[in-house]
């Protein structure tokens, strides 16, 4: 008899426990805050990993202008973010580190094409750790035997800029196919995003990496030497943002995209080592 | 006397989680068409991911068996506090997030780390090589073998060992004629479990070993990084991984994984 009673009792106890847990979580998370005078609205921004250092400040400036709006970020490789959006991940704004990922997002219908704005620029750059044990001071040094290079995977914007730079270098007399072969042979890893490239160099596990000029002003700048590419091989990065197709409140998301393209956000980004968006770009 | 209320309720409650565990895997396999499978299996990058995975996990398994068996035996025999602490620590990688394992390995065996720095000055490079993949796999997978082997050794009574020694068996003979044959099933089940964990290892590897096709890019890594380029490759490699894992799990089942229950 006691056995037979056990199940319903167990369910009742379990139900009570779950209810209490929900109440506890709810009060912690602040559900049903009918008391609060203003409801906080939030904007979820999916942003390229290279923006991680600068976006906090941009978000704070936007919040200051728009009381009651809370900007949250999720940083990853732009290709990963695009893929997350395509698989139904929530997000109101997509900020990509290249146009290619934005076009792919547009092709799969996860962003609103009319809202696409270019809001910043950057340049591919060589990053070397402070100790610089391989003595890298210019691009050709990366072809020396034994130098360990990390780059971003081809699908990542920084990786696709790297690939393009190498293709151009292969055609220049100064570098040529031999340089490209040596560079490829020295490449020890293709990382999942540009932040991972920076980490491997900061930790001194790699001698050099291909990242961005903005890394000279980022949170890990103290551990890095950032070298620009030779002018002939300069690879300009273009940051593009758009409102997603499933944005909870498209007009609010649109406001954030417009803010990104504003002079105010631009000033913050430039202070953080980014370039102004190229004039003439949409 | 049947009590439907009692037998049906647990079965009903079992369904949601069972579905959650089974349906996604079934969907993945259902998406992979035979044509795509065959096509992708001719792709060089797909093949090298399979090759790197099989090679590294096999080497990792060999290392785990060779070094894990004596460790498990020592743990099963020792009663001291030190052994108790060591026993708990060997279980730690099971609950440790792989990313934590990766950072720990990189900070130790990377060239900026104490051990890695010393090795590096001796000309031995570990980070970004297949050796790093193997080490990451050993780190995360060894505990499964150690647990199984230890439980197996503990199941052998002290009298049996003592009588073998009284009969004049040397330590080698004891191991070869008594311990290994009597624990073969536990060792086999533990090895299969460790191997499947090694093949599936991803988080520690990508941090410690990096990602380079043909060198350090394993199947799980190719699934993760190849996902956005082509779903096809991810699907094919996932299907291969699921197939391998199922074979290994069935092996574990047949060998009686119960032997690997936590030693009491």
Short mmCIF file of C-alpha atoms in Angstrom, two decimals:
data_model
loop_
_atom_site.label_atom_id
_atom_site.label_comp_id
_atom_site.label_asym_id
_atom_site.label_seq_id
_atom_site.Cartn_x
_atom_site.Cartn_y
_atom_site.Cartn_z
CA UNK A 1 0.00 0.00 0.00
CA UNK A 2 2.75 2.35 0.93
CA UNK A 3 4.34 1.54 -2.41
CA UNK A 4 1.21 2.48 -4.28
CA UNK A 5 1.02 5.88 -2.61
CA UNK A 6 4.57 6.74 -3.45
CA UNK A 7 4.16 7.94 -7.01
CA UNK A 8 1.38 10.54 -6.60
CA UNK A 9 3.15 11.80 -3.52
CA UNK A 10 6.42 12.04 -5.37
CA UNK A 11 4.74 13.99 -8.19
CA UNK A 12 3.12 16.34 -5.70
CA UNK A 13 6.45 16.97 -4.00
CA UNK A 14 8.19 17.44 -7.32
CA UNK A 15 5.50 19.89 -8.45
CA UNK A 16 5.76 21.86 -5.24
CA UNK A 17 9.53 21.96 -5.57
CA UNK A 18 9.39 23.16 -9.16
CA UNK A 19 6.84 25.82 -8.28
CA UNK A 20 9.04 27.13 -5.49
CA UNK A 21 12.03 27.11 -7.80
CA UNK A 22 10.08 29.10 -10.38
CA UNK A 23 8.98 31.63 -7.80
CA UNK A 24 12.55 31.98 -6.61
CA UNK A 25 13.92 32.38 -10.13
CA UNK A 26 11.16 34.78 -11.04
CA UNK A 27 11.81 37.07 -8.14
CA UNK A 28 15.53 36.95 -8.87
CA UNK A 29 15.00 37.76 -12.54
CA UNK A 30 12.35 40.31 -11.76
CA UNK A 31 9.32 38.80 -13.51
CA UNK A 32 6.10 40.73 -13.41
CA UNK A 33 7.68 43.98 -12.38
CA UNK A 34 4.39 45.83 -12.51
CA UNK A 35 5.76 48.04 -9.77
CA UNK A 36 8.62 49.48 -11.78
CA UNK A 37 7.69 52.81 -13.40
CA UNK A 38 9.39 52.07 -16.71
CA UNK A 39 9.77 48.74 -18.39
CA UNK A 40 13.26 48.05 -19.66
CA UNK A 41 13.38 47.19 -23.31
CA UNK A 42 16.35 45.36 -24.64
CA UNK A 43 18.15 45.12 -27.94
CA UNK A 44 20.18 42.03 -28.64
CA UNK A 45 23.14 42.79 -30.90
CA UNK A 46 25.04 39.95 -32.55
CA UNK A 47 28.43 41.52 -33.24
CA UNK A 48 31.72 40.48 -34.84
CA UNK A 49 34.36 39.30 -32.35
CA UNK A 50 36.69 42.16 -33.32
CA UNK A 51 34.11 44.66 -32.02
CA UNK A 52 34.08 43.18 -28.52
CA UNK A 53 36.31 45.84 -26.93
CA UNK A 54 34.58 48.84 -28.47
CA UNK A 55 30.92 47.87 -28.50
CA UNK A 56 30.42 48.11 -24.74
CA UNK A 57 31.08 51.84 -24.89
CA UNK A 58 28.92 52.28 -27.99
CA UNK A 59 26.09 50.42 -26.27
CA UNK A 60 26.44 52.54 -23.14
CA UNK A 61 26.26 55.75 -25.21
CA UNK A 62 23.11 54.51 -26.91
CA UNK A 63 21.56 53.58 -23.57
CA UNK A 64 22.34 57.07 -22.25
CA UNK A 65 20.45 58.58 -25.20
CA UNK A 66 17.57 56.11 -24.91
CA UNK A 67 16.54 55.70 -21.30
CA UNK A 68 14.90 52.41 -20.54
CA UNK A 69 16.65 50.61 -23.38
CA UNK A 70 19.16 47.97 -22.50
CA UNK A 71 21.67 46.88 -25.18
CA UNK A 72 23.04 43.38 -24.89
CA UNK A 73 25.77 41.85 -27.04
CA UNK A 74 26.76 38.44 -28.23
CA UNK A 75 30.22 38.31 -29.83
CA UNK A 76 31.51 35.60 -32.16
CA UNK A 77 32.92 35.22 -35.64
CA UNK A 78 30.57 37.00 -38.07
CA UNK A 79 30.15 33.74 -39.98
CA UNK A 80 29.02 31.99 -36.79
CA UNK A 81 26.59 34.77 -35.95
CA UNK A 82 25.14 34.66 -39.45
CA UNK A 83 24.71 30.91 -39.10
CA UNK A 84 23.07 31.32 -35.69
CA UNK A 85 20.59 33.76 -37.20
CA UNK A 86 19.85 31.36 -40.03
CA UNK A 87 19.08 28.71 -37.46
CA UNK A 88 16.60 30.89 -35.62
CA UNK A 89 18.77 32.39 -32.90
CA UNK A 90 17.26 35.52 -31.33
CA UNK A 91 18.90 38.83 -32.15
CA UNK A 92 17.72 42.26 -33.24
CA UNK A 93 20.84 43.62 -34.92
CA UNK A 94 23.59 41.84 -36.84
CA UNK A 95 26.97 43.64 -37.02
CA UNK A 96 29.33 41.82 -39.38
CA UNK A 97 33.05 42.39 -39.93
CA UNK A 98 32.67 41.96 -43.66
CA UNK A 99 30.16 42.49 -46.40
CA UNK A 100 30.34 38.87 -47.49
CA UNK A 101 28.63 37.55 -44.34
CA UNK A 102 26.03 40.33 -44.54
CA UNK A 103 25.26 39.43 -48.16
CA UNK A 104 24.96 35.78 -47.19
CA UNK A 105 22.59 36.77 -44.38
CA UNK A 106 20.61 38.84 -46.86
CA UNK A 107 20.46 35.94 -49.31
CA UNK A 108 19.00 33.68 -46.66
CA UNK A 109 16.49 36.33 -45.64
CA UNK A 110 17.56 36.79 -42.02
CA UNK A 111 18.29 40.53 -42.25
CA UNK A 112 16.22 43.42 -43.61
CA UNK A 113 18.15 44.60 -46.72
CA UNK A 114 16.87 48.18 -46.56
CA UNK A 115 18.44 48.64 -43.13
CA UNK A 116 22.02 47.68 -44.07
CA UNK A 117 24.56 50.36 -43.06
CA UNK A 118 28.34 50.47 -43.20
CA UNK A 119 29.44 51.91 -39.87
CA UNK A 120 33.20 51.44 -39.50
CA UNK A 121 36.35 50.35 -41.19
CA UNK A 122 39.45 48.51 -40.08
CA UNK A 123 42.55 47.05 -41.66
CA UNK A 124 44.07 43.63 -41.60
CA UNK A 125 47.33 43.80 -39.64
CA UNK A 126 50.16 41.63 -38.41
CA UNK A 127 50.10 41.11 -34.66
CA UNK A 128 53.17 39.96 -32.77
CA UNK A 129 53.47 39.21 -29.06
CA UNK A 130 55.46 41.63 -26.91
CA UNK A 131 58.32 39.18 -26.47
CA UNK A 132 58.58 38.85 -30.25
CA UNK A 133 60.92 35.89 -30.03
CA UNK A 134 60.80 35.33 -33.76
CA UNK A 135 61.90 38.93 -34.40
CA UNK A 136 59.06 39.77 -36.75
CA UNK A 137 59.11 43.35 -37.98
CA UNK A 138 57.54 43.13 -41.42
CA UNK A 139 55.41 40.86 -43.57
CA UNK A 140 58.29 39.06 -45.28
CA UNK A 141 59.55 37.92 -41.86
CA UNK A 142 56.49 35.68 -41.66
CA UNK A 143 57.93 33.54 -44.46
CA UNK A 144 61.10 32.73 -42.52
CA UNK A 145 61.32 29.04 -41.62
CA UNK A 146 60.06 28.19 -38.15
CA UNK A 147 57.89 31.25 -37.57
CA UNK A 148 54.55 30.06 -36.17
CA UNK A 149 51.62 31.93 -37.63
CA UNK A 150 47.96 31.73 -36.59
CA UNK A 151 45.25 33.05 -38.84
CA UNK A 152 41.45 33.01 -38.73
CA UNK A 153 39.60 30.23 -40.57
CA UNK A 154 38.65 31.07 -44.16
CA UNK A 155 34.97 31.50 -43.33
CA UNK A 156 35.78 34.14 -40.68
CA UNK A 157 36.05 37.72 -42.05
CA UNK A 158 39.65 38.12 -40.81
CA UNK A 159 40.43 34.80 -42.49
CA UNK A 160 38.89 35.81 -45.78
CA UNK A 161 40.80 39.13 -45.71
CA UNK A 162 43.97 37.13 -45.03
CA UNK A 163 43.25 34.84 -47.96
CA UNK A 164 42.70 37.85 -50.25
CA UNK A 165 45.89 39.51 -49.05
CA UNK A 166 47.86 36.33 -49.78
CA UNK A 167 46.34 36.02 -53.24
CA UNK A 168 47.46 39.57 -54.04
CA UNK A 169 50.89 38.99 -52.52
CA UNK A 170 51.31 35.97 -54.77
CA UNK A 171 51.01 38.21 -57.79
CA UNK A 172 53.50 40.85 -56.64
CA UNK A 173 57.17 40.57 -57.57
CA UNK A 174 58.18 41.65 -54.09
CA UNK A 175 56.46 38.63 -52.51
CA UNK A 176 55.39 36.08 -55.11
CA UNK A 177 54.19 32.50 -54.89
CA UNK A 178 57.25 31.46 -52.87
CA UNK A 179 56.28 33.85 -50.08
CA UNK A 180 52.71 32.55 -50.08
CA UNK A 181 53.89 28.92 -49.90
CA UNK A 182 56.24 29.70 -47.02
CA UNK A 183 53.49 31.63 -45.21
CA UNK A 184 51.08 28.71 -45.60
CA UNK A 185 53.72 26.26 -44.40
CA UNK A 186 54.27 28.38 -41.29
CA UNK A 187 50.55 28.56 -40.52
CA UNK A 188 49.98 26.35 -37.48
CA UNK A 189 46.29 27.01 -36.89
CA UNK A 190 43.17 28.48 -38.47
CA UNK A 191 41.17 29.76 -35.52
CA UNK A 192 37.39 29.98 -35.18
CA UNK A 193 37.37 33.75 -34.78
CA UNK A 194 39.80 36.66 -34.72
CA UNK A 195 39.70 36.94 -30.93
CA UNK A 196 41.14 33.42 -30.71
CA UNK A 197 43.98 34.50 -33.05
CA UNK A 198 44.78 37.41 -30.72
CA UNK A 199 44.66 35.11 -27.68
CA UNK A 200 47.14 32.64 -29.17
CA UNK A 201 49.56 35.48 -29.91
CA UNK A 202 49.08 37.20 -26.53
CA UNK A 203 49.79 33.87 -24.81
CA UNK A 204 52.96 33.70 -26.89
CA UNK A 205 52.02 30.30 -28.28
CA UNK A 206 52.21 31.69 -31.78
CA UNK A 207 54.89 34.10 -33.05
CA UNK A 208 52.52 36.14 -35.15
CA UNK A 209 48.93 36.34 -36.27
CA UNK A 210 46.81 38.16 -38.78
CA UNK A 211 44.24 40.33 -37.01
CA UNK A 212 43.28 44.01 -37.16
CA UNK A 213 44.87 47.44 -36.67
CA UNK A 214 42.20 48.08 -34.00
CA UNK A 215 43.93 45.48 -31.84
CA UNK A 216 46.55 48.16 -31.15
CA UNK A 217 43.90 50.01 -29.11
CA UNK A 218 42.04 47.03 -27.69
CA UNK A 219 42.03 45.61 -24.17
CA UNK A 220 45.04 43.42 -24.93
CA UNK A 221 47.09 46.09 -26.70
CA UNK A 222 49.70 46.09 -23.92
CA UNK A 223 50.69 42.54 -24.81
CA UNK A 224 50.84 43.10 -28.54
CA UNK A 225 52.86 44.74 -31.26
CA UNK A 226 50.62 45.64 -34.18
CA UNK A 227 52.28 46.08 -37.56
CA UNK A 228 50.43 47.47 -40.57
CA UNK A 229 50.62 45.56 -43.83
CA UNK A 230 52.65 47.10 -46.71
CA UNK A 231 50.50 49.68 -48.54
CA UNK A 232 50.35 47.52 -51.66
CA UNK A 233 48.71 44.76 -49.66
CA UNK A 234 46.46 46.79 -47.42
CA UNK A 235 43.24 44.92 -46.82
CA UNK A 236 40.39 47.14 -45.69
CA UNK A 237 37.77 45.60 -43.48
CA UNK A 238 34.24 46.91 -43.66
CA UNK A 239 31.82 46.67 -40.73
CA UNK A 240 28.21 46.40 -41.78
CA UNK A 241 25.12 46.32 -39.58
CA UNK A 242 21.47 45.56 -40.27
CA UNK A 243 18.21 44.91 -38.48
CA UNK A 244 17.39 41.22 -38.43
CA UNK A 245 14.24 39.87 -40.06
CA UNK A 246 12.94 38.59 -36.73
CA UNK A 247 13.77 41.66 -34.63
CA UNK A 248 11.31 41.96 -31.74
CA UNK A 249 10.96 45.71 -32.25
CA UNK A 250 12.34 46.63 -35.68
CA UNK A 251 12.11 50.40 -35.22
CA UNK A 252 14.11 50.24 -32.00
CA UNK A 253 16.68 48.00 -33.66
CA UNK A 254 16.76 50.41 -36.58
CA UNK A 255 17.53 53.25 -34.15
CA UNK A 256 20.54 51.32 -32.93
CA UNK A 257 21.79 50.67 -36.46
CA UNK A 258 21.41 54.37 -37.27
CA UNK A 259 23.26 55.20 -34.08
CA UNK A 260 26.13 52.90 -35.12
CA UNK A 261 26.45 54.90 -38.33
CA UNK A 262 26.26 58.24 -36.48
CA UNK A 263 29.18 60.57 -35.83
CA UNK A 264 28.88 59.91 -32.12
CA UNK A 265 29.39 56.14 -32.42
CA UNK A 266 31.98 56.74 -35.10
CA UNK A 267 34.02 58.90 -32.71
CA UNK A 268 34.01 56.11 -30.12
CA UNK A 269 35.01 53.51 -32.68
CA UNK A 270 37.78 55.70 -34.09
CA UNK A 271 39.13 56.23 -30.59
CA UNK A 272 39.17 52.43 -30.29
CA UNK A 273 41.34 52.06 -33.36
CA UNK A 274 38.72 51.59 -36.02
CA UNK A 275 38.52 53.69 -39.16
CA UNK A 276 35.66 55.87 -40.28
CA UNK A 277 33.38 54.12 -42.77
CA UNK A 278 34.54 54.73 -46.30
CA UNK A 279 32.66 57.61 -47.86
CA UNK A 280 30.33 56.61 -50.62
CA UNK A 281 29.55 53.28 -49.01
CA UNK A 282 25.83 52.73 -48.45
CA UNK B 1 -2.62 -8.53 -10.48
CA UNK B 2 -1.83 -5.67 -12.78
CA UNK B 3 -1.64 -2.07 -11.66
CA UNK B 4 -1.73 0.01 -14.82
CA UNK B 5 -1.37 3.25 -12.87
CA UNK B 6 1.94 2.15 -11.55
CA UNK B 7 3.45 0.82 -14.70
CA UNK B 8 2.25 3.51 -17.09
CA UNK B 9 3.20 6.63 -15.19
CA UNK B 10 6.95 6.03 -15.09
CA UNK B 11 6.90 5.13 -18.76
CA UNK B 12 5.07 8.36 -19.57
CA UNK B 13 7.45 10.41 -17.48
CA UNK B 14 10.36 8.73 -19.21
CA UNK B 15 9.25 9.83 -22.66
CA UNK B 16 10.16 13.55 -22.82
CA UNK B 17 13.81 13.06 -21.97
CA UNK B 18 14.06 9.91 -24.05
CA UNK B 19 12.71 11.81 -27.05
CA UNK B 20 15.09 14.69 -26.42
CA UNK B 21 18.03 12.29 -26.37
CA UNK B 22 17.02 10.29 -29.41
CA UNK B 23 15.18 12.57 -31.85
CA UNK B 24 17.98 15.09 -32.64
CA UNK B 25 20.40 12.28 -33.41
CA UNK B 26 17.82 10.58 -35.61
CA UNK B 27 17.13 13.86 -37.44
CA UNK B 28 20.82 14.34 -38.12
CA UNK B 29 21.21 10.88 -39.57
CA UNK B 30 17.98 11.27 -41.56
CA UNK B 31 19.31 14.46 -43.18
CA UNK B 32 22.45 12.77 -44.49
CA UNK B 33 21.55 11.24 -47.84
CA UNK B 34 23.66 8.34 -49.14
CA UNK B 35 24.67 10.48 -52.15
CA UNK B 36 25.96 13.27 -49.94
CA UNK B 37 27.73 10.72 -47.78
CA UNK B 38 29.55 9.17 -50.70
CA UNK B 39 30.32 12.53 -52.28
CA UNK B 40 31.73 13.99 -49.08
CA UNK B 41 33.71 10.86 -48.35
CA UNK B 42 35.74 11.66 -51.47
CA UNK B 43 36.49 15.16 -50.22
CA UNK B 44 40.10 15.58 -49.10
CA UNK B 45 39.36 17.68 -46.03
CA UNK B 46 36.66 15.31 -44.84
CA UNK B 47 38.99 12.37 -45.26
CA UNK B 48 41.85 14.05 -43.47
CA UNK B 49 39.56 14.90 -40.54
CA UNK B 50 38.59 11.24 -40.31
CA UNK B 51 42.23 10.18 -40.59
CA UNK B 52 43.44 12.65 -37.95
CA UNK B 53 40.63 11.59 -35.60
CA UNK B 54 41.27 7.87 -35.96
CA UNK B 55 45.05 8.21 -35.67
CA UNK B 56 45.11 10.52 -32.68
CA UNK B 57 42.38 8.71 -30.76
CA UNK B 58 44.08 5.35 -31.32
CA UNK B 59 47.39 6.67 -30.05
CA UNK B 60 45.56 8.29 -27.14
CA UNK B 61 43.88 4.99 -26.32
CA UNK B 62 47.23 3.16 -26.37
CA UNK B 63 48.69 5.75 -23.99
CA UNK B 64 45.66 5.48 -21.73
CA UNK B 65 45.87 1.68 -21.54
CA UNK B 66 49.64 1.52 -21.04
CA UNK B 67 49.77 4.25 -18.39
CA UNK B 68 46.25 3.91 -17.02
CA UNK B 69 46.42 0.22 -16.11
CA UNK B 70 49.22 0.58 -13.54
CA UNK B 71 47.59 3.72 -12.17
CA UNK B 72 44.24 1.97 -11.80
CA UNK B 73 45.92 -1.02 -10.15
CA UNK B 74 47.77 1.20 -7.71
CA UNK B 75 44.55 3.05 -6.88
CA UNK B 76 42.72 -0.24 -6.30
CA UNK B 77 45.40 -1.50 -3.88
CA UNK B 78 46.32 1.63 -1.97
CA UNK B 79 44.39 2.60 1.11
CA UNK B 80 46.28 5.73 2.12
CA UNK B 81 44.96 9.26 2.11
CA UNK B 82 47.25 10.19 -0.76
CA UNK B 83 45.74 7.46 -2.94
CA UNK B 84 42.23 8.58 -1.98
CA UNK B 85 43.02 12.12 -3.07
CA UNK B 86 44.68 10.87 -6.24
CA UNK B 87 41.63 8.73 -6.99
CA UNK B 88 39.35 11.75 -6.76
CA UNK B 89 41.66 13.89 -8.86
CA UNK B 90 41.76 11.30 -11.64
CA UNK B 91 37.98 11.64 -11.90
CA UNK B 92 38.15 15.41 -12.19
CA UNK B 93 38.45 15.62 -16.01
CA UNK B 94 35.04 13.88 -16.29
CA UNK B 95 33.28 16.85 -14.72
CA UNK B 96 35.68 19.57 -15.88
CA UNK B 97 34.45 21.58 -18.90
CA UNK B 98 36.70 20.71 -21.85
CA UNK B 99 37.45 24.40 -22.39
CA UNK B 100 38.94 24.53 -18.90
CA UNK B 101 41.02 21.46 -19.74
CA UNK B 102 42.23 23.17 -22.91
CA UNK B 103 43.30 26.35 -21.15
CA UNK B 104 45.01 24.32 -18.39
CA UNK B 105 46.91 22.26 -20.93
CA UNK B 106 47.92 25.31 -22.94
CA UNK B 107 49.18 27.12 -19.85
CA UNK B 108 51.21 24.08 -18.80
CA UNK B 109 52.42 22.57 -22.04
CA UNK B 110 52.32 25.64 -24.26
CA UNK B 111 55.75 27.10 -24.88
CA UNK B 112 55.02 30.00 -22.52
CA UNK B 113 54.20 27.48 -19.77
CA UNK B 114 56.68 25.91 -17.33
CA UNK B 115 56.79 22.41 -18.84
CA UNK B 116 56.16 23.49 -22.41
CA UNK B 117 58.82 26.19 -22.17
CA UNK B 118 61.40 23.67 -21.06
CA UNK B 119 60.38 21.26 -23.83
CA UNK B 120 60.44 24.09 -26.36
CA UNK B 121 64.00 24.99 -25.47
CA UNK B 122 64.84 21.33 -26.00
CA UNK B 123 63.32 21.61 -29.45
CA UNK B 124 60.09 19.75 -28.64
CA UNK B 125 57.03 21.56 -29.85
CA UNK B 126 53.63 20.42 -28.60
CA UNK B 127 50.98 23.12 -29.08
CA UNK B 128 49.50 23.10 -32.60
CA UNK B 129 50.76 19.55 -33.33
CA UNK B 130 48.95 16.19 -33.42
CA UNK B 131 50.74 15.46 -30.12
CA UNK B 132 48.65 18.22 -28.54
CA UNK B 133 45.50 16.57 -29.91
CA UNK B 134 46.57 13.25 -28.36
CA UNK B 135 47.38 14.88 -25.00
CA UNK B 136 44.01 16.64 -24.90
CA UNK B 137 42.27 13.35 -25.67
CA UNK B 138 44.23 11.46 -23.03
CA UNK B 139 43.39 14.15 -20.49
CA UNK B 140 39.64 14.01 -21.02
CA UNK B 141 39.26 10.30 -21.82
CA UNK B 142 41.63 8.54 -19.40
CA UNK B 143 39.34 8.76 -16.35
CA UNK B 144 36.77 6.47 -17.97
CA UNK B 145 39.34 3.72 -18.46
CA UNK B 146 40.87 4.25 -15.02
CA UNK B 147 37.48 3.95 -13.33
CA UNK B 148 36.60 0.76 -15.17
CA UNK B 149 40.00 -0.84 -14.65
CA UNK B 150 40.08 0.13 -10.99
CA UNK B 151 36.65 -1.37 -10.37
CA UNK B 152 37.80 -4.52 -12.15
CA UNK B 153 40.93 -4.83 -10.02
CA UNK B 154 38.95 -4.19 -6.85
CA UNK B 155 36.61 -7.04 -7.67
CA UNK B 156 39.48 -9.51 -7.39
CA UNK B 157 39.66 -10.83 -3.85
CA UNK B 158 42.84 -10.45 -1.84
CA UNK B 159 42.87 -14.25 -1.17
CA UNK B 160 43.15 -14.98 -4.85
CA UNK B 161 46.12 -12.69 -5.31
CA UNK B 162 47.77 -13.97 -2.16
CA UNK B 163 47.31 -17.60 -3.10
CA UNK B 164 48.81 -16.89 -6.51
CA UNK B 165 51.81 -15.32 -4.84
CA UNK B 166 52.09 -18.25 -2.39
CA UNK B 167 52.03 -20.59 -5.37
CA UNK B 168 55.14 -18.80 -6.50
CA UNK B 169 53.78 -16.41 -9.11
CA UNK B 170 56.01 -13.45 -9.90
CA UNK B 171 54.49 -9.98 -10.19
CA UNK B 172 54.53 -10.32 -13.98
CA UNK B 173 52.88 -13.74 -13.83
CA UNK B 174 50.30 -12.43 -11.39
CA UNK B 175 49.42 -9.66 -13.80
CA UNK B 176 49.50 -11.83 -16.92
CA UNK B 177 47.78 -14.96 -15.58
CA UNK B 178 45.41 -13.60 -12.96
CA UNK B 179 44.75 -9.88 -13.01
CA UNK B 180 44.44 -9.15 -16.73
CA UNK B 181 42.37 -12.24 -17.67
CA UNK B 182 40.01 -11.68 -14.74
CA UNK B 183 39.50 -8.02 -15.53
CA UNK B 184 39.60 -8.25 -19.32
CA UNK B 185 35.94 -7.30 -19.64
CA UNK B 186 36.28 -4.25 -17.42
CA UNK B 187 39.43 -3.18 -19.21
CA UNK B 188 37.77 -3.67 -22.59
CA UNK B 189 34.64 -1.75 -21.60
CA UNK B 190 36.75 1.05 -20.13
CA UNK B 191 38.90 1.19 -23.24
CA UNK B 192 35.87 1.43 -25.53
CA UNK B 193 34.38 4.18 -23.37
CA UNK B 194 37.66 6.09 -23.35
CA UNK B 195 38.09 5.71 -27.08
CA UNK B 196 34.63 7.09 -27.83
CA UNK B 197 35.27 10.02 -25.51
CA UNK B 198 38.64 10.64 -27.21
CA UNK B 199 37.08 10.61 -30.68
CA UNK B 200 34.41 13.05 -29.56
CA UNK B 201 36.83 15.42 -27.82
CA UNK B 202 36.59 18.96 -29.13
CA UNK B 203 36.71 21.78 -26.59
CA UNK B 204 40.15 21.14 -25.15
CA UNK B 205 41.60 20.32 -28.54
CA UNK B 206 40.60 23.53 -30.32
CA UNK B 207 42.16 25.60 -27.54
CA UNK B 208 45.31 23.57 -27.00
CA UNK B 209 45.99 22.13 -30.44
CA UNK B 210 44.43 24.73 -32.71
CA UNK B 211 42.83 23.85 -36.00
CA UNK B 212 44.68 22.91 -39.17
CA UNK B 213 43.26 20.56 -41.76
CA UNK B 214 45.32 17.39 -42.09
CA UNK B 215 47.35 18.12 -38.94
CA UNK B 216 45.17 18.86 -35.95
CA UNK B 217 41.66 19.14 -37.38
CA UNK B 218 39.64 16.24 -35.98
CA UNK B 219 36.13 15.22 -37.00
CA UNK B 220 34.33 17.17 -34.25
CA UNK B 221 36.35 20.26 -35.15
CA UNK B 222 35.53 19.90 -38.84
CA UNK B 223 31.86 19.60 -37.90
CA UNK B 224 32.04 22.77 -35.82
CA UNK B 225 34.06 24.87 -38.24
CA UNK B 226 32.70 23.34 -41.42
CA UNK B 227 29.11 23.93 -40.38
CA UNK B 228 28.92 27.40 -41.86
CA UNK B 229 30.71 26.52 -45.11
CA UNK B 230 28.75 23.48 -45.96
CA UNK B 231 26.20 21.67 -43.92
CA UNK B 232 26.96 18.59 -46.01
CA UNK B 233 30.37 17.96 -44.50
CA UNK B 234 29.08 18.52 -40.99
CA UNK B 235 26.26 16.06 -41.63
CA UNK B 236 28.53 13.41 -43.08
CA UNK B 237 31.10 13.68 -40.32
CA UNK B 238 28.37 13.71 -37.69
CA UNK B 239 26.93 10.56 -39.18
CA UNK B 240 30.33 8.89 -39.15
CA UNK B 241 30.83 9.98 -35.53
CA UNK B 242 27.41 8.71 -34.50
CA UNK B 243 28.09 5.38 -36.20
CA UNK B 244 31.45 5.00 -34.48
CA UNK B 245 30.03 6.01 -31.11
CA UNK B 246 27.19 3.50 -31.42
CA UNK B 247 29.59 0.68 -32.25
CA UNK B 248 31.72 1.59 -29.24
CA UNK B 249 28.73 1.91 -26.92
CA UNK B 250 27.40 -1.47 -28.02
CA UNK B 251 30.86 -2.89 -27.33
CA UNK B 252 30.74 -1.38 -23.87
CA UNK B 253 27.30 -2.91 -23.34
CA UNK B 254 28.40 -6.34 -24.46
CA UNK B 255 31.41 -6.20 -22.17
CA UNK B 256 29.23 -5.17 -19.25
CA UNK B 257 29.84 -1.56 -18.37
CA UNK B 258 28.41 -2.25 -14.90
CA UNK B 259 31.89 -3.24 -13.96
CA UNK B 260 32.81 0.39 -14.24
CA UNK B 261 30.38 1.64 -11.63
CA UNK B 262 32.11 3.89 -9.13
CA UNK B 263 34.26 1.89 -6.80
CA UNK B 264 32.81 1.73 -3.33
#
